[in-house]
Short mmCIF file of C-alpha atoms in Angstrom, two decimals:
data_model
loop_
_atom_site.label_atom_id
_atom_site.label_comp_id
_atom_site.label_asym_id
_atom_site.label_seq_id
_atom_site.Cartn_x
_atom_site.Cartn_y
_atom_site.Cartn_z
CA ARG A 153 20.12 19.16 -3.75
CA GLN A 154 20.47 19.42 -0.19
CA LEU A 155 16.61 19.03 1.49
CA PRO A 156 15.76 19.56 5.01
CA MET A 157 15.13 16.28 6.67
CA PRO A 158 11.47 15.62 7.96
CA ARG A 159 10.33 18.13 11.08
CA ASN A 160 6.82 15.86 11.86
CA VAL A 161 6.22 12.33 10.88
CA ILE A 162 3.42 12.72 10.28
CA LEU A 163 2.36 16.38 8.70
CA THR A 164 -0.23 17.92 11.27
CA ARG A 165 -2.55 19.15 8.29
CA ALA A 166 -4.70 17.40 6.95
CA ALA A 167 -4.10 16.67 3.00
CA SER A 168 -8.77 17.61 0.73
CA ASP A 169 -9.75 16.36 -1.74
CA ASP A 170 -11.47 19.92 -2.18
CA PRO A 171 -9.35 22.16 -4.13
CA LYS A 172 -11.29 25.03 -3.10
CA VAL A 173 -10.03 24.47 0.18
CA ILE A 174 -6.92 25.93 0.92
CA HIS A 175 -6.46 26.07 5.03
CA ALA A 176 -6.10 22.66 5.83
CA LYS A 177 -7.68 21.34 8.62
CA LYS A 178 -5.58 19.47 11.18
CA SER A 179 -4.43 16.10 11.50
CA VAL A 180 -6.73 13.40 13.34
CA TRP A 181 -2.89 11.92 13.65
CA VAL A 182 -1.36 14.81 15.58
CA GLY A 183 0.67 13.21 18.28
CA VAL A 184 0.73 9.75 17.32
CA ALA A 185 4.20 7.78 16.64
CA CYS A 186 5.89 5.84 13.50
CA ALA A 187 9.78 4.93 13.17
CA PRO A 188 11.16 8.24 11.24
CA SER A 189 12.81 6.54 8.86
CA ILE A 190 13.68 3.16 7.40
CA PRO A 191 15.33 0.16 6.86
CA ILE A 192 16.97 -0.93 3.57
CA ASN A 193 18.69 -5.13 3.13
CA ILE A 194 20.58 -3.93 0.59
CA GLU A 195 22.58 -7.16 -0.24
CA ARG A 196 19.03 -9.28 -0.52
CA LEU A 197 17.41 -6.24 -2.39
CA LYS A 198 21.72 -6.40 -4.36
CA ALA A 199 20.08 -10.83 -4.95
CA PHE A 200 16.04 -10.06 -5.50
CA ILE A 201 17.44 -7.67 -8.53
CA GLY A 202 18.83 -10.79 -9.87
CA GLN A 203 16.21 -13.56 -9.22
CA THR A 204 13.54 -11.66 -10.91
CA ASN A 205 12.90 -10.84 -14.85
CA VAL A 206 10.21 -7.70 -14.42
CA LEU A 207 12.00 -4.84 -15.36
CA LYS A 208 10.00 -3.54 -13.25
CA HIS A 209 11.15 -4.28 -10.24
CA GLN A 210 14.50 -4.31 -10.73
CA LEU A 211 14.04 -0.96 -11.33
CA ALA A 212 12.17 -0.20 -7.56
CA ALA A 213 14.86 -2.59 -6.54
CA LEU A 214 17.72 -0.03 -7.83
CA ARG A 215 16.12 2.90 -6.83
CA LEU A 216 15.64 1.83 -3.24
CA ILE A 217 19.21 0.70 -3.10
CA LYS A 218 20.60 4.31 -4.07
CA SER A 219 17.74 6.25 -1.82
CA SER A 220 19.32 4.33 1.10
CA ARG A 221 22.26 5.10 0.51
CA ASN A 222 21.96 8.83 1.00
CA GLN A 223 24.49 11.29 3.11
CA PHE A 224 23.00 11.48 6.68
CA LEU A 225 21.35 8.61 7.43
CA GLY A 226 22.48 6.07 5.61
CA ALA A 227 20.70 3.07 4.58
CA ARG A 228 17.34 3.78 5.97
CA ILE A 229 15.36 6.26 3.96
CA PRO A 230 13.41 8.93 5.21
CA VAL A 231 9.69 8.92 5.35
CA GLN A 232 6.66 12.29 6.21
CA TYR A 233 2.92 11.25 5.57
CA GLU A 234 -0.81 13.03 5.12
CA GLN A 235 -3.65 12.36 6.05
CA LYS A 236 -6.27 12.32 3.22
CA SER A 237 -10.02 12.59 3.29
CA THR A 238 -10.72 9.09 5.10
CA GLY A 239 -7.92 9.52 7.16
CA ARG A 240 -6.08 7.03 5.72
CA LEU A 241 -2.04 7.83 5.86
CA VAL A 242 0.34 8.03 2.03
CA GLU A 243 3.41 8.04 1.95
CA VAL A 244 4.55 11.41 0.74
CA LEU A 245 8.25 11.68 1.04
CA SER A 246 9.79 8.81 -0.43
CA ASN A 247 7.01 6.91 -2.53
CA ILE A 248 7.60 3.56 -0.87
CA GLN A 249 4.27 2.60 -0.11
CA ASN A 250 3.01 2.15 -3.33
CA THR A 251 7.05 0.45 -4.48
CA PRO A 252 6.10 -2.51 -5.82
CA ARG A 253 5.33 -5.93 -2.83
CA GLU A 254 7.79 -8.53 -4.37
CA VAL A 255 10.98 -5.38 -3.99
CA LEU A 256 9.30 -3.77 -0.45
CA SER A 257 9.06 -7.28 1.09
CA ALA A 258 13.40 -8.02 -0.33
CA ALA A 259 14.33 -4.58 1.31
CA LEU A 260 12.43 -4.86 4.66
CA HIS A 261 13.55 -8.85 4.19
CA GLY A 262 13.42 -10.21 8.19
CA GLN A 263 10.84 -7.81 9.22
CA TRP A 264 7.69 -8.44 10.33
CA ASP A 265 4.80 -8.06 8.63
CA TYR A 266 0.82 -7.72 9.77
CA ASP A 267 -2.47 -7.43 8.05
CA LEU A 268 -6.17 -7.15 8.61
CA SER A 269 -7.48 -10.77 6.59
CA ASN A 270 -9.63 -9.34 3.79
CA ALA A 271 -10.06 -6.37 5.89
CA HIS A 272 -12.94 -4.80 4.01
CA PHE A 273 -15.09 -7.33 3.80
CA SER A 274 -14.40 -8.06 7.80
CA ILE A 275 -15.36 -4.65 8.84
CA LEU A 276 -18.89 -5.43 5.93
CA ARG A 277 -19.39 -8.23 7.56
CA ALA A 278 -18.35 -7.28 11.56
CA TRP A 279 -20.54 -4.09 11.14
CA ALA A 280 -23.46 -5.75 9.43
CA HIS A 281 -23.41 -8.85 12.73
CA ARG A 282 -24.03 -5.66 14.57
CA LEU A 283 -26.87 -3.95 13.61
CA GLY A 284 -28.40 -7.73 13.20
CA LYS A 285 -28.04 -8.20 9.70
CA LYS A 286 -27.29 -11.06 7.96
CA SER A 287 -24.26 -11.49 5.52
CA PRO A 288 -24.39 -15.09 4.03
CA PHE A 289 -22.86 -14.96 1.11
CA ILE A 290 -20.05 -12.70 2.36
CA ASP A 291 -19.27 -14.93 5.20
CA ARG A 292 -18.91 -17.82 2.96
CA TYR A 293 -16.05 -16.02 0.45
CA LEU A 294 -14.19 -15.10 4.03
CA GLN A 295 -14.67 -18.68 4.74
CA ASN A 296 -12.93 -19.69 1.46
CA LYS A 297 -11.60 -16.24 0.18
CA LYS A 298 -8.68 -18.14 -1.71
CA LYS A 299 -10.55 -20.75 -2.93
CA ILE A 300 -12.92 -19.07 -4.71
CA ARG A 301 -10.58 -16.17 -6.01
CA SER A 302 -8.27 -18.69 -7.35
CA GLU A 303 -12.18 -20.23 -8.61
CA VAL A 304 -13.40 -17.17 -10.46
CA ALA A 305 -9.70 -16.26 -11.26
CA ILE A 306 -9.61 -19.58 -13.86
CA ASP A 307 -13.27 -19.88 -14.71
CA CYS A 308 -12.46 -15.50 -16.20
CA PHE A 309 -8.68 -16.45 -17.05
CA ALA A 310 -6.97 -13.85 -15.33
CA ASN A 311 -4.54 -13.84 -12.41
CA GLU A 312 -5.94 -14.40 -8.85
CA ASP A 313 -4.56 -10.73 -7.91
CA ASP A 314 -6.24 -8.80 -10.40
CA VAL A 315 -9.71 -11.05 -9.14
CA LYS A 316 -8.89 -10.08 -5.63
CA GLU A 317 -8.66 -6.59 -6.58
CA CYS A 318 -11.76 -6.56 -8.32
CA LEU A 319 -13.65 -8.00 -5.43
CA ILE A 320 -12.63 -5.50 -3.08
CA ALA A 321 -13.36 -2.70 -5.24
CA LEU A 322 -16.87 -3.68 -5.55
CA MET A 323 -17.22 -2.73 -2.79
CA TYR A 324 -16.66 0.37 -3.32
CA GLY A 325 -19.11 0.82 -6.48
CA SER A 326 -17.07 -0.16 -9.36
CA VAL A 327 -19.21 -0.47 -12.36
CA LEU A 328 -19.72 -4.17 -13.50
CA SER A 329 -18.56 -3.36 -17.53
CA SER A 330 -16.32 -4.93 -20.57
CA ASP A 331 -15.74 -1.84 -21.16
CA GLU A 332 -12.45 0.31 -20.21
CA LYS A 333 -13.56 3.35 -21.06
CA TYR A 334 -15.52 3.92 -18.33
CA ALA A 335 -15.12 0.57 -15.88
CA SER A 336 -11.70 0.19 -13.62
CA ILE A 337 -12.79 -4.32 -13.43
CA ALA A 338 -11.93 -3.96 -17.08
CA ARG A 339 -8.60 -2.12 -17.18
CA THR A 340 -7.87 -4.60 -14.79
CA LEU A 341 -8.89 -7.37 -16.28
CA GLY A 342 -8.78 -6.88 -19.84
CA SER A 343 -12.44 -7.04 -21.77
CA ASP A 344 -12.29 -10.20 -22.19
CA SER A 345 -12.41 -11.43 -19.33
CA ALA A 346 -14.00 -8.88 -17.02
CA LYS A 347 -17.38 -10.38 -19.82
CA ARG A 348 -17.01 -12.70 -17.33
CA PHE A 349 -16.05 -11.98 -13.95
CA ILE A 350 -19.06 -8.93 -13.77
CA ALA A 351 -21.78 -12.80 -15.08
CA HIS A 352 -20.70 -14.57 -12.91
CA PRO A 353 -22.39 -16.12 -10.75
CA VAL A 354 -20.14 -15.92 -6.64
CA VAL A 355 -19.71 -11.72 -8.39
CA ILE A 356 -22.78 -11.57 -8.83
CA SER A 357 -24.33 -13.00 -5.43
CA LEU A 358 -21.59 -10.85 -3.39
CA LYS A 359 -22.38 -7.08 -5.19
CA LYS A 360 -25.63 -7.50 -4.45
CA GLU A 361 -25.29 -8.49 -1.17
CA ILE A 362 -22.33 -5.52 -0.98
CA VAL A 363 -25.31 -3.52 -2.02
CA ARG A 364 -29.04 -4.05 0.82
CA LEU A 365 -26.20 -4.40 3.89
CA ARG A 366 -24.39 -1.09 2.26
CA ASN A 367 -27.54 0.15 3.18
CA HIS A 368 -27.77 -0.21 6.35
CA ILE A 369 -24.23 1.06 7.37
CA VAL A 370 -24.33 4.83 5.29
CA ALA A 371 -27.47 4.06 8.30
CA ASP A 372 -25.90 3.86 10.96
CA LEU A 373 -22.86 6.33 10.74
CA ARG A 374 -22.95 9.53 12.55
CA MET A 375 -24.18 12.60 11.91
CA HIS A 376 -23.65 16.14 11.66
CA ALA A 377 -24.52 19.05 10.89
CA GLY A 378 -25.63 17.43 7.61
CA ARG A 379 -22.31 15.32 7.68
CA TYR A 380 -21.28 11.48 7.86
CA CYS A 381 -18.90 11.33 10.15
CA ASN A 382 -16.75 8.03 10.21
CA ALA A 383 -14.40 6.18 13.27
CA MET A 384 -11.95 8.64 12.54
CA ASN A 385 -13.60 11.37 13.58
CA ILE A 386 -13.55 12.62 10.33
CA SER A 387 -16.81 14.02 8.50
CA VAL A 388 -17.92 13.59 4.49
CA VAL A 389 -20.88 15.81 2.69
CA PRO A 390 -22.86 13.35 1.14
CA ASN A 391 -22.49 14.04 -3.31
CA GLY A 392 -26.20 13.67 -4.17
CA LYS A 393 -25.03 11.84 -6.96
CA ARG A 394 -25.94 8.15 -8.49
CA ASN A 395 -22.65 6.00 -6.38
CA GLU A 396 -23.37 8.42 -3.37
CA LYS A 397 -24.04 5.35 -1.14
CA ALA A 398 -20.72 3.93 -2.34
CA VAL A 399 -18.78 6.93 -1.76
CA LEU A 400 -19.93 7.16 1.58
CA LEU A 401 -19.42 3.13 2.36
CA CYS A 402 -15.63 3.71 1.64
CA HIS A 403 -15.89 7.13 3.47
CA ALA A 404 -17.73 4.25 7.06
CA LEU A 405 -14.73 1.24 7.02
CA GLN A 406 -11.71 3.40 5.67
CA GLY A 407 -12.22 5.57 9.18
CA PHE A 408 -12.35 1.41 10.60
CA GLU A 409 -9.56 0.53 8.71
CA ALA A 410 -7.31 4.35 10.38
CA LEU A 411 -8.48 3.59 13.50
CA ALA A 412 -7.23 0.19 14.01
CA LEU A 413 -3.96 1.27 12.21
CA LYS A 414 -4.23 4.81 14.91
CA THR A 415 -4.91 2.39 17.68
CA VAL A 416 -1.65 0.34 16.98
CA MET A 417 0.67 2.83 16.19
CA GLU A 418 -0.41 4.65 19.82
CA LYS A 419 0.79 1.62 21.04
CA TYR A 420 3.93 0.62 19.28
CA LYS A 421 4.91 3.98 18.73
CA GLU A 422 8.63 3.41 16.73
CA LYS A 423 8.34 0.01 16.55
CA ILE A 424 6.07 0.28 12.78
CA LEU A 425 8.05 0.93 10.43
CA LEU A 426 6.01 1.30 7.88
CA PRO A 427 2.01 2.15 8.32
CA MET A 428 0.30 0.16 4.96
CA HIS A 429 -3.51 0.90 4.84
CA ASP A 430 -5.01 -1.48 5.99
CA GLY A 431 -1.45 -3.43 7.88
CA TRP A 432 1.75 -2.34 8.82
CA ILE A 433 5.42 -3.89 9.01
CA SER A 434 7.07 -4.29 12.24
CA SER A 435 11.05 -3.97 13.26
CA GLU A 436 10.14 -6.61 15.66
CA ARG A 437 7.03 -9.29 16.45
CA LEU A 438 4.55 -8.73 17.91
CA ASP A 439 1.21 -10.45 20.16
CA LYS A 440 -1.02 -11.52 17.67
CA HIS A 441 -4.37 -11.83 20.90
CA GLU A 442 -2.35 -9.02 22.13
CA LEU A 443 -3.04 -6.73 19.34
CA GLU A 444 -6.32 -8.74 18.32
CA VAL A 445 -7.14 -7.63 21.80
CA LEU A 446 -6.17 -4.22 21.05
CA ILE A 447 -8.48 -3.02 18.29
CA LYS A 448 -11.13 -4.65 19.20
CA GLY A 449 -11.72 -2.52 21.93
CA ALA A 450 -11.02 0.46 19.91
CA THR A 451 -13.52 -0.96 17.16
CA GLY A 452 -15.47 -2.22 18.34
CA PHE A 453 -15.08 -5.75 16.06
CA ASN A 454 -13.76 -8.92 16.54
CA LEU A 455 -10.99 -7.88 13.58
CA GLU A 456 -8.37 -11.05 12.10
CA ILE A 457 -4.19 -10.75 11.26
CA GLU A 458 -2.20 -11.63 10.11
CA GLU A 459 1.23 -12.04 10.65
CA LYS A 460 4.79 -13.24 7.72
CA GLN A 461 8.46 -12.55 8.76
CA LEU A 462 9.30 -11.20 5.45
CA PRO A 463 10.03 -11.80 2.00
CA LYS A 464 6.28 -12.48 2.38
CA TYR A 465 6.26 -12.42 -1.50
CA PRO A 466 8.98 -14.17 -3.63
CA PRO A 467 10.24 -12.63 -6.71
CA GLN A 468 9.08 -13.12 -10.15
CA TRP A 469 10.30 -14.92 -13.28
CA VAL A 470 8.61 -14.38 -16.46
CA GLU A 471 8.97 -16.97 -19.01
CA GLY A 472 10.10 -15.30 -22.77
CA ASN A 473 10.17 -12.78 -20.73
CA SER A 474 13.23 -9.93 -23.17
CA SER A 475 12.82 -7.40 -20.82
CA GLY A 476 16.03 -7.14 -18.93
CA ASN A 477 19.09 -9.78 -18.55
CA ALA A 478 18.89 -10.02 -14.76
CA GLN A 479 23.32 -10.55 -13.95
CA SER A 480 23.98 -7.34 -16.48
CA LEU A 481 21.25 -6.09 -13.64
CA ILE A 482 23.70 -6.70 -10.82
CA LEU A 483 26.57 -6.67 -12.19
CA LYS A 484 25.63 -2.72 -12.64
CA SER A 485 24.04 -2.86 -9.00
CA ASN A 486 27.40 -4.24 -7.91
CA SER A 487 29.82 -1.58 -9.53
CA LEU A 488 27.59 1.22 -8.22
CA ASN A 489 27.79 -0.31 -4.53
CA GLU A 490 31.95 0.27 -5.57
CA HIS A 491 31.08 3.29 -6.56
CA PHE A 492 28.54 4.21 -3.76
CA ASP A 493 32.04 3.42 -1.17
CA GLU A 494 34.55 5.42 -2.61
CA MET A 495 32.24 8.24 -2.73
CA PHE A 496 31.58 8.35 1.23
CA GLU A 497 35.06 8.12 1.60
CA LYS A 498 35.30 11.56 0.89
CA PRO A 499 33.64 13.81 3.42
CA LYS A 500 30.11 16.49 2.46
CA ASP A 501 29.42 19.58 3.84
CA VAL A 502 25.70 18.18 4.70
CA LYS A 503 24.96 20.50 7.58
CA PRO A 504 22.81 18.54 10.40
CA GLY A 505 19.01 17.52 9.72
CA SER A 506 19.28 17.13 6.23
CA PHE A 507 19.89 14.48 3.30
CA ILE A 508 21.03 14.89 -0.81
CA ILE A 509 18.98 14.53 -3.02
CA SER A 510 19.46 14.03 -6.52
CA ASN A 511 17.92 15.75 -9.67
CA SER A 512 20.19 13.90 -12.23
CA PRO A 513 18.82 10.75 -14.21
CA GLN A 514 21.76 9.39 -14.55
CA TRP A 515 22.36 6.47 -11.43
CA SER A 516 26.17 6.61 -11.03
CA GLU A 517 26.44 10.43 -10.16
CA SER A 518 28.36 11.78 -7.47
CA ASP A 519 26.23 14.33 -5.92
CA GLY A 520 23.84 11.90 -3.88
CA VAL A 521 20.49 9.93 -4.42
CA HIS A 522 17.67 10.27 -7.04
CA ALA A 523 14.47 10.04 -5.97
CA LYS A 524 12.15 9.01 -9.32
CA VAL A 525 13.49 7.10 -12.42
CA GLY A 526 13.16 9.01 -15.51
CA ARG A 527 12.65 8.16 -19.20
CA LYS A 528 16.49 8.47 -19.67
CA THR A 529 17.13 6.11 -16.93
CA HIS A 530 14.84 3.79 -18.03
CA ASN A 531 15.86 3.82 -21.89
CA GLU A 532 19.70 3.88 -20.83
CA LEU A 533 19.06 -0.10 -18.77
CA LYS A 534 17.03 -1.54 -21.35
CA LYS A 535 20.27 -0.38 -23.77
CA LEU A 536 22.03 -2.07 -20.98
CA SER A 537 20.86 -5.61 -20.45
CA LYS A 538 20.24 -6.42 -24.66
CA LYS A 539 24.29 -5.08 -24.62
CA GLY A 540 24.05 -7.77 -21.42
#
């Protein structure tokens, strides 16, 4: 079907977590700009498909290839963002932010990736130091983060990326349990690894320090009419539940994270291709020192920025993984590319300021692009890979 191009890159209304709220408040991001569409490197994505045998990544790459061949922009995907309850920006039109990082790294090959180094722990430490509170275990973790994560992963027989995710979950009051029904850590690591994780001395020390420091940080939040306001001037009512302080800490830290991103976007505008919560992807290389000075001026915190030209993450190849034949998929993507070239030679009536999108589950439909990978498509590609 034909969809209008978004009038505003960032929606003027803010999302609400409260289902009773019908008229949402005005977004604090109104007036802030970034790129309205993202350039997709189709050739790099096609090469990526041949370098990975992870079916989820192959399907995500094919989705981006087809979405980028829309009728209006050509090799670019339109985006639109919405403010969430803590002030974070979430992409709501094309779901680009949730694309696997390896796929996104290939799709935006040559662009510049910037991250606030360990944003949550860094903001927590900087805030604690401003209040005159010591944080020896967090200091040690931030100074030796890769080594410590690797050691914990080895001790717990777990993946290092999963360990990193679980350490961040400590910040938000995740339950230390090995029962997958009740704990996100157990669902991420698995029951056996979770048992080792929650008993690990590094985890126990970090958890105790986080609980101690969050009491001081929550007490330092500005209050207005019984509500806690974060750095984005977004307020929240305390829920009175057991996890209240963990929720308020999340609200506080993500407020500063969003403020840092907002400050950068106000400065560099459409050079920012994709905001990513604790980072962003830029169309050109920026001055890292200038960015750190800019963020300190807005937040009052010294936050380190990591810079990397994409690709940042290499394709994954899992030994013994038979869920997909890469060669057959790359041949399929080549045939799709030829099909698209033929299709685009025939002009279609597309209204100015709109693009064509298809609801069909077939990759080779000629009526435009497909928004999501359906179960039918997934099964067809698996059959294709088995046939070789």
